[in-house]
XYZ file of C-alpha atoms in Angstrom:
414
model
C -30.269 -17.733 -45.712
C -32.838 -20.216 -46.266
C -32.193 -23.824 -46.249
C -32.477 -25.773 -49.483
C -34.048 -28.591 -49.042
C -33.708 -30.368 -52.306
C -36.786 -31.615 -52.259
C -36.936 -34.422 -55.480
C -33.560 -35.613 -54.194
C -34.730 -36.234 -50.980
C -38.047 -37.701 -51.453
C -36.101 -40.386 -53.879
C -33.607 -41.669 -50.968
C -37.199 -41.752 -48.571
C -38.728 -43.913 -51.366
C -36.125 -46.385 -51.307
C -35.289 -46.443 -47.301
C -34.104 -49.727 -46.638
C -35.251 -51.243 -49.637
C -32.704 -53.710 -50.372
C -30.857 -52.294 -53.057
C -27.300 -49.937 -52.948
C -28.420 -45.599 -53.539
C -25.698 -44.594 -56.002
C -25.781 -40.630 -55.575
C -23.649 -39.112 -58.608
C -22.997 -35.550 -59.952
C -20.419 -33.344 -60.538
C -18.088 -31.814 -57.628
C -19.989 -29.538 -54.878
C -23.347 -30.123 -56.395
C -24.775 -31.091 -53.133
C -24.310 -34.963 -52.729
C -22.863 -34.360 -48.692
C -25.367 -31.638 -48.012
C -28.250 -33.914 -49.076
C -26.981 -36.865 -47.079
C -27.143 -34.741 -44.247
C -30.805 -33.619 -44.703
C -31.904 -37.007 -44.930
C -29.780 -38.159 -41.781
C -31.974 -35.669 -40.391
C -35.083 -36.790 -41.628
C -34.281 -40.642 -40.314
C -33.401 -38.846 -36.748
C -36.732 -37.286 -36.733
C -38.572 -40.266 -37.873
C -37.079 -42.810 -35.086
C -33.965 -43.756 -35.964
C -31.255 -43.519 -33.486
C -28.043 -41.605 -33.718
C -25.960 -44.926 -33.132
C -27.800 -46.745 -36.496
C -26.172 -43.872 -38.634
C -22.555 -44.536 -40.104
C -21.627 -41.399 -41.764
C -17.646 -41.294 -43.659
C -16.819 -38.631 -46.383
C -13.475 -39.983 -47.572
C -12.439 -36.689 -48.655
C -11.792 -35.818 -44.927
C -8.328 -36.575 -43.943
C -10.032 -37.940 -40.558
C -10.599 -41.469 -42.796
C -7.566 -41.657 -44.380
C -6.932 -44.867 -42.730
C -9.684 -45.901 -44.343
C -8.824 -45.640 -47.814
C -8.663 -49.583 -48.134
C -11.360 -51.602 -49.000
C -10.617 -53.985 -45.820
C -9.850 -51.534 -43.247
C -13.128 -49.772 -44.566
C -15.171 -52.646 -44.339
C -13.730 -53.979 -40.641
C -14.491 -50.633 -39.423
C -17.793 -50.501 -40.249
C -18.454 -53.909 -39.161
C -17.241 -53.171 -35.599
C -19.800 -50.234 -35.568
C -22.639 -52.409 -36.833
C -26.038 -52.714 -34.409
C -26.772 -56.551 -34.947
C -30.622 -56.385 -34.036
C -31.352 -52.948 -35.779
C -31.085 -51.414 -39.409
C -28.104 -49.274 -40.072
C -27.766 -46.726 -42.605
C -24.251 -46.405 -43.869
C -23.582 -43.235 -45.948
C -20.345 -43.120 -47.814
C -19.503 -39.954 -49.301
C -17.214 -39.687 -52.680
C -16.189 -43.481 -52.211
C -14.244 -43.420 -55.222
C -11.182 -42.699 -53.241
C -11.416 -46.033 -51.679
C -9.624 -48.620 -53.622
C -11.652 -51.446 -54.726
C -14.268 -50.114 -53.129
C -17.015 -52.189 -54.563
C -15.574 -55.146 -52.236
C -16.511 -53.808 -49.761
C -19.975 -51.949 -50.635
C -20.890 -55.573 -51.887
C -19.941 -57.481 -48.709
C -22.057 -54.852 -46.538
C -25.074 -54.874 -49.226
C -25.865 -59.001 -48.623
C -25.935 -58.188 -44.833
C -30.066 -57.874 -44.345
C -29.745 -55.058 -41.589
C -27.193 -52.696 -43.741
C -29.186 -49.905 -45.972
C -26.206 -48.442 -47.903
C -25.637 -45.670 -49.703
C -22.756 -44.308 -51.565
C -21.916 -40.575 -53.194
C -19.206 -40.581 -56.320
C -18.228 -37.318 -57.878
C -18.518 -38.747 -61.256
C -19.939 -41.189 -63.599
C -16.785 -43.112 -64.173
C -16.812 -45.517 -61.457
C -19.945 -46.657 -62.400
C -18.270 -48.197 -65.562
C -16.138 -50.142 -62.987
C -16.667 -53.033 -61.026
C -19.218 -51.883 -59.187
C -21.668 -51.879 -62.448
C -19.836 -55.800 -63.094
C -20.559 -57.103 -59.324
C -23.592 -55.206 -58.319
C -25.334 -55.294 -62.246
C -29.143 -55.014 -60.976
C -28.485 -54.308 -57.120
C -28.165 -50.317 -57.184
C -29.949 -47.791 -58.366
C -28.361 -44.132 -59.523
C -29.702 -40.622 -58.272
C -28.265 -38.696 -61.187
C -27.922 -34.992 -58.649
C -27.341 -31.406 -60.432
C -26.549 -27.867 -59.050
C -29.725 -26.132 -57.935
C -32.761 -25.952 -60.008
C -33.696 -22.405 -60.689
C -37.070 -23.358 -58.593
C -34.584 -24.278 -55.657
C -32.146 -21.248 -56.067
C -35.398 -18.883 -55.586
C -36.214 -20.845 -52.450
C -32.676 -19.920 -51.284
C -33.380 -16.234 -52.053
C -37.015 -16.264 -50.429
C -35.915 -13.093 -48.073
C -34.353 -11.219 -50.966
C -36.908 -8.448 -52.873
C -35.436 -9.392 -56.051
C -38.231 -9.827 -58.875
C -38.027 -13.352 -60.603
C -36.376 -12.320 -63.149
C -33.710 -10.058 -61.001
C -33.285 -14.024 -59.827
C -33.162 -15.290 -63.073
C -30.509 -12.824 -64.137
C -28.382 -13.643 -61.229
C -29.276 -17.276 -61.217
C -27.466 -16.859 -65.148
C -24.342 -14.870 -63.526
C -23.015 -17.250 -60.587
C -24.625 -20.272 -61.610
C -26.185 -23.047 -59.331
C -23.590 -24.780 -56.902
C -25.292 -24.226 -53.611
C -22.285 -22.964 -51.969
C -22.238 -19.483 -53.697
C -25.938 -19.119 -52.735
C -25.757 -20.057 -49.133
C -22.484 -17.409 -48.426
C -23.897 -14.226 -50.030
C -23.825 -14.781 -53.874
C -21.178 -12.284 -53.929
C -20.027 -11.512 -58.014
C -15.734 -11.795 -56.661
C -16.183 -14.611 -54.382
C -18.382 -16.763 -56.762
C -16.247 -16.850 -59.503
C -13.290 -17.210 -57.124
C -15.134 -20.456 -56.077
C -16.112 -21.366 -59.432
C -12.927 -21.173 -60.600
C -11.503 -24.311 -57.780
C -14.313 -25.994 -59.188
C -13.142 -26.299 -62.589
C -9.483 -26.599 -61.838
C -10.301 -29.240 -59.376
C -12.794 -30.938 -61.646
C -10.266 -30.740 -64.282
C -6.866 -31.916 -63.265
C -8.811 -34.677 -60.537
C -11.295 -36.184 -62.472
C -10.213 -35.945 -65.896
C -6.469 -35.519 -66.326
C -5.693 -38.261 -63.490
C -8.178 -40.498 -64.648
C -7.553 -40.498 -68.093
C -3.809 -39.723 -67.590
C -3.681 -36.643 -70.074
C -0.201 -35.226 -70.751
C -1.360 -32.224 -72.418
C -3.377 -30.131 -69.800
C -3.243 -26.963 -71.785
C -4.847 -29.163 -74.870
C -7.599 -30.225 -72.883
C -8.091 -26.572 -71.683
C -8.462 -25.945 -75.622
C -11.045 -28.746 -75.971
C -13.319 -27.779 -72.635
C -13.576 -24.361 -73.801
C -14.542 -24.846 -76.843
C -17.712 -26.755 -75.607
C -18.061 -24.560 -73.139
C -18.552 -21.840 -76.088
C -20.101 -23.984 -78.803
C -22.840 -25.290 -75.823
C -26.167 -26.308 -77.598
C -24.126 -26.993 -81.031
C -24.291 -29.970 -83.314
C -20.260 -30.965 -84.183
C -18.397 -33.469 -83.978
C -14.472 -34.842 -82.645
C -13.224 -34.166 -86.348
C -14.332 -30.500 -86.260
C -13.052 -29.862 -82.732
C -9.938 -30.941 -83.832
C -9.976 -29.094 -87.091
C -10.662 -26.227 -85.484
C -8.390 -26.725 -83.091
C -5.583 -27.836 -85.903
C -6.805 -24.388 -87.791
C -6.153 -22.158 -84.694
C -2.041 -23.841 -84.056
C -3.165 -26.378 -81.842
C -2.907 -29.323 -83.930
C -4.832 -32.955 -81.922
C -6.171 -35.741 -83.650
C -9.664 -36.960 -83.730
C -8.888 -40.006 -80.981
C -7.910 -37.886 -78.740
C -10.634 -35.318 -78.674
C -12.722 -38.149 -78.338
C -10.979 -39.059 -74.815
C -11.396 -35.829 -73.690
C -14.805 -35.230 -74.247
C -15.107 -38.865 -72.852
C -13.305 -37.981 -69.752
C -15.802 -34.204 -69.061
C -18.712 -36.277 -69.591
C -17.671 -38.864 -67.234
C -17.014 -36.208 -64.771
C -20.295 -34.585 -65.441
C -19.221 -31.228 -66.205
C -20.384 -31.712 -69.332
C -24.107 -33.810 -70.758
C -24.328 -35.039 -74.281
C -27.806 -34.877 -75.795
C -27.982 -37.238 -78.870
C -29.805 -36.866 -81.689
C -33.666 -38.432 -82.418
C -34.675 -38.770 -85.684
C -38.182 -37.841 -84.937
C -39.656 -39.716 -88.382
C -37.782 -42.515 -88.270
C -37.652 -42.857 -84.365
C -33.859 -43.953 -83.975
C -31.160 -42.387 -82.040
C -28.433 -41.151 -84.435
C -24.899 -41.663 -83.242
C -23.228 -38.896 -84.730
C -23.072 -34.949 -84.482
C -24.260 -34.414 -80.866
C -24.871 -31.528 -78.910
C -23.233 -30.511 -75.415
C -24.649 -28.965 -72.518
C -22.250 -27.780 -69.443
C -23.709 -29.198 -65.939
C -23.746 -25.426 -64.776
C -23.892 -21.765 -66.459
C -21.601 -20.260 -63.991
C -18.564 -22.732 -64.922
C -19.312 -21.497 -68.356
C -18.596 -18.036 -67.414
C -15.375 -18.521 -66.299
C -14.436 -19.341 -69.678
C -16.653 -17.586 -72.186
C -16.881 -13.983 -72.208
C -21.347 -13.832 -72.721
C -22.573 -11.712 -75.120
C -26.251 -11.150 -76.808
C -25.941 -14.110 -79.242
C -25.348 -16.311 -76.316
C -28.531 -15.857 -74.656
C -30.387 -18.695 -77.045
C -27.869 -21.660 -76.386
C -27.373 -20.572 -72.168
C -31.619 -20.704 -72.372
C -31.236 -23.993 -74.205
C -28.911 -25.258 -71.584
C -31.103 -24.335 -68.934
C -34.070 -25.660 -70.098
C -32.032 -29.008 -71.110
C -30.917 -29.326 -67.497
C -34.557 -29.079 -66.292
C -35.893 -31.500 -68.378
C -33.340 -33.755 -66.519
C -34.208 -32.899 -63.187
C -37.732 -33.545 -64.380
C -36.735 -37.302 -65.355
C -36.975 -37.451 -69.225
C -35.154 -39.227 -71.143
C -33.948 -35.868 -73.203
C -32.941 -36.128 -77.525
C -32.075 -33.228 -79.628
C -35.298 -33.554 -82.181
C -33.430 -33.970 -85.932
C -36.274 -33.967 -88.852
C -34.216 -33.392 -91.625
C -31.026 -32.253 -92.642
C -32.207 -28.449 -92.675
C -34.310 -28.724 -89.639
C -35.246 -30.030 -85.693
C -36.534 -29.648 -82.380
C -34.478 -28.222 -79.800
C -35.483 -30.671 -77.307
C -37.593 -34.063 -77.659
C -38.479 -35.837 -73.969
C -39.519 -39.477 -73.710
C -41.464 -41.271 -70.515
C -42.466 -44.276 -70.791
C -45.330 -44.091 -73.420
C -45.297 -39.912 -73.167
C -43.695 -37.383 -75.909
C -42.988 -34.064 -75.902
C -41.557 -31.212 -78.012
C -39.827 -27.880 -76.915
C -38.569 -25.380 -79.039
C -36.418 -22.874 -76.653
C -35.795 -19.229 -77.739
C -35.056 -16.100 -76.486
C -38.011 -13.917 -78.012
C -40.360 -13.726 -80.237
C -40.388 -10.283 -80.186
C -39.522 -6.994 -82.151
C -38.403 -4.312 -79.801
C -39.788 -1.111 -81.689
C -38.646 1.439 -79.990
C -39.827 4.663 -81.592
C -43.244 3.207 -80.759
C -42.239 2.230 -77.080
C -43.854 -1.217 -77.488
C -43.193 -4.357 -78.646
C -45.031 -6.341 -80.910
C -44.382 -9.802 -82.272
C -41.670 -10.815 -84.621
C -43.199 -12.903 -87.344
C -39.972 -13.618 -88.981
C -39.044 -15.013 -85.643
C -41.993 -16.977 -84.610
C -42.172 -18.299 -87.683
C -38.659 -19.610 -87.740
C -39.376 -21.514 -84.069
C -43.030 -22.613 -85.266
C -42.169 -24.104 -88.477
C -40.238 -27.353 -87.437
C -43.404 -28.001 -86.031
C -45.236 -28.200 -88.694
C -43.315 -31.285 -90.469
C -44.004 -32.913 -86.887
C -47.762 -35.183 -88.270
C -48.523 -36.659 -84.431
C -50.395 -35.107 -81.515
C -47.969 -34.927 -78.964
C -47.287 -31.986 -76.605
C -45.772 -28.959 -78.559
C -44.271 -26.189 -76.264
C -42.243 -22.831 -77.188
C -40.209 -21.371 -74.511
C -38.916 -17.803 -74.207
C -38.160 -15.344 -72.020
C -41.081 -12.464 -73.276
C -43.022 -10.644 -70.239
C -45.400 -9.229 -73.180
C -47.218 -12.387 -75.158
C -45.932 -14.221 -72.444
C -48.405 -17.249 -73.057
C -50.009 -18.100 -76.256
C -51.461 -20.855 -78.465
C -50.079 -20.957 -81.780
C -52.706 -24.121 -83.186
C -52.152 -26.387 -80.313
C -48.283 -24.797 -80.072
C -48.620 -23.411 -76.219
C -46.233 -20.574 -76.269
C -44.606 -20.125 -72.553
C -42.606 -17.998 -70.587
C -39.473 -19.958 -69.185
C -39.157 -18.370 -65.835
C -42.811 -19.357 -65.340
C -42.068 -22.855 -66.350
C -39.053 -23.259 -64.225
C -40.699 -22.472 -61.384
C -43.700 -24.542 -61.900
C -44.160 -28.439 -60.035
C-alpha cells in the first residue's frame, strides 16, 4: 500500500516552520492528525533537524498518563528542552490535558519552542486557548482523505476511476480502512468505533447528554436529510411526530455538540442578491460518506445529496469559504465559494442524462438540465458558473459560459 502523503496538509505545517505562532491541527477522530505529524517529523529529520530537537506526546497513549496535568506536562518538556537549538514539540489530541492552554502558552513565549498541537474537535478552541492565545495560533482545519488522495493510496490497484469512486462512496475516507485492505466487513466494523467513540466522547461527555438514544435520533436524521435546508423546530417535530417527543433547545445542543466534534459541517445560507449570510434554515454535510452508511440504508435518490456532500467537502479542502447560494424563496445554488475578491458557483447533480434504453444510448435530459441551468440564469454577474455530474457521455460542455464537468475529473484535478 502506498503511502499517503497528504500533501496540502503538509506543505501548510512547512510554511509555517518555526514561525512564531502555535499550529492548531483539528478534525474529527482518525482523520489523520498523528499520521501527518509523523510525516512531517520526517521531513524535519531529512532536512537537518536532529532526533533530540523533536518532542513527540500523543496523550491518548497510556505511556503519558502522568502527564495529563498542565504542570507535570509543562516540567517535562522543559527538562527535555535543547537551550541553544529550536525544538519542535508536537502534542497530539491535547484536549485530554487539563488546562492545557497553560501550558501551550508558557512554552509558546520561549523563542526556541515551535509548537504544535492536534485536538479531535473544534470545541476546545472555544476555550481558553482562543481567550489567552487570541491572534497567536493558527488552525489547520484536517478531513478524511480527499478522493485525489484515496486514488494515490490505490495507485497499484487496476480499478478504473470510477471503480475508485464507487468504493471511495462505500467505505468512506478515514485512512485507516485504506491502508489495511479496504475490506467491505472490516471497514464498517471500524467505522462503526468511530461513531460510537465520536459519539459518547466528544459529544455526550462534553455536553453531558442524558438521553443517548435521543441524540442517536437527532444524528441520524442529519445523517439522512444531508444536503437539506431545515431547521431545530422541524427536527424536533419530526422527531415529536415519530414518538420521540424533544424540544427545540435541545436539538439545538445536539447539533451544537456534532458540529463541534466535526462529524458534522454546517453550510449557511448566502443570499446571492443581497450578499448577506442568512442565519436560519441551514444545510448539513457529514465529515465522511462512510459514517453515513452506517446509519442510512443508500438508495438511488441519495446519490444527488452524497455528490453534494462530496463536492462540499472539496471545496473545503480547496480553502473557500463555502455558502449554500439562496436567490429566492423557490430557488439557489448548491454551492457559492468566496476567496478573497474571487466567486464562484456550482450546481452539483447526478446526470443530466436520459438513459434510453431501447435505443442503447443516452442522450441529454432537457427537463433535467434545464432544472440545474436555470438558477443560473437569475444570477446578472460574471463570475465562474460550473455544473457537476457524474456523466461519462457529455462529460464536458458549455452551456453559455455554464462549463458543464464531470466530478471525478474535477476531484482529481490540482
Amino acid at each position: 500500500m502506498v503511502q499517503i502523503q497528504r500533501k496540502q496538509y503538509l506543505d501548510f505545517l512547512i510554511r509555517y516552520k518555526e514561525e512564531q505562532i502555535i499550529k492548531v491541527v483539528t478534525g474529527v477522530r482518525r482523520c489523520g492528525k498523528s499520521t501527518l505529524f509523523e510525516l512531517y517529523r520526517d521531513y524535519l529529520l531529512t532536512n537537518g533537524v536532529n532526533s533530540s530537537q523533536i518532542i513527540m506526546i500523543n496523550f491518548e497513549d497510556v505511556e503519558y498518563e502522568d502527564l495529563l496535568d498542565y504542570r507535570a506536562l509543562y516540567n517535562y518538556i522543559k527538562e527535555q528542552l535543547l537551550p541553544d537549538k529550536m525544538n519542535y514539540i508536537f502534542l497530539d489530541e491535547i484536549q485530554h490535558v487539563a488546562e492545557y492552554e497553560k501550558a501551550v502558552d508558557s512554552l509558546f513565549i520561549k523563542k526556541n519552542c515551535d509548537v504544535y498541537i492536534t485536538g479531535s474537535n473544534a470545541y476546545f478552541l472555544s476555550g481558553e486557548l482562543a481567550t489567552q492565545l487570541s491572534g497567536r495560533y493558527i488552525e489547520l482545519s484536517m478531513l478524511p482523505l480527499s478522493f485525489k488522495e484515496f486514488c494515490q493510496g490505490l495507485s497499484d490497484s487496476k480499478m478504473s476511476n470510477t471503480e475508485k469512486f464507487n468504493l471511495y462512496l462505500e467505505i468512506g475516507a478515514f485512512p485507516f480502512i485504506l491502508s489495511h485492505g479496504y475490506r467491505r466487513k472490516e471497514a464498517r466494523e471500524y467505522l462503526q468505533g468511530i461513531y460510537d467513540t465520536v459519539l459518547l466522547n466528544d459529544v455526550v461527555k462534553r455536553k453531558k447528554i442524558t438521553d443517548v438514544t435521543m441524540l442517536k435520533n437527532v444524528t441520524k436524521f442529519l445523517m439522512h436529510n444531508i444536503g437539506t435546508r431545515f431547521s431545530p423546530t422541524k427536527i424536533a417535530n419530526t422527531m415529536k411526530s415519530s414518538g420521540n417527543p424533544i424540544d427545540q433547545k435541545t436539538v439545538n445542543r445536539y447539533i451544537e455538540g456534532l458540529t463541534e466534534c466535526l462529524m458534522f459541517y454546517e453550510a449557511t445560507r448566502y443570499n446571492i442578491k443581497g450578499k448577506q449570510i442568512l442565519t436560519q434554515q441551514n444545510k448539513y454535510y457529514t465529515a465522511d460518506i462512510g459514517l453515513r452508511n452506517i446509519l442510512v440504508r443508500n438508495s438511488e435518490s441519495d446519490i444527488g445529496h452524497i455528490l453534494e456532500n462530496i463536492v462540499y467537502l472539496e471545496l473545503i479542502r480547496r480553502g473557500y469559504e463555502v455558502y449554500v447560494g439562496q436567490l429566492d424563496d423557490n430557488s439557489e445554488i448548491d454551492f457559492v465559494t468566496i476567496d478573497g475578491e474571487n466567486v464562484a458557483y456550482y450546481q452539483v447533480s447526478a446526470s443530466t442524462l436520459d438513459e434510453l434504453r431501447e435505443k442503447e444510448k443516452e442522450t441529454l435530459d432537457e427537463k433535467t438540465l434545464e432544472r440545474e441551468l436555470a438558477p443560473y440564469k437569475k444570477v446578472k454577474d460574471n463570475y465562474p458558473k460550473y455544473l457537476l455530474t457524474l456523466d461519462e457521455v457529455f462529460r464536458e460542455a458549455n452551456y453559455e459560459g455554464i462549463q458543464k464537468l464531470n466530478v471525478i475529473d474535477w476531484l482529481l484535478k490540482e
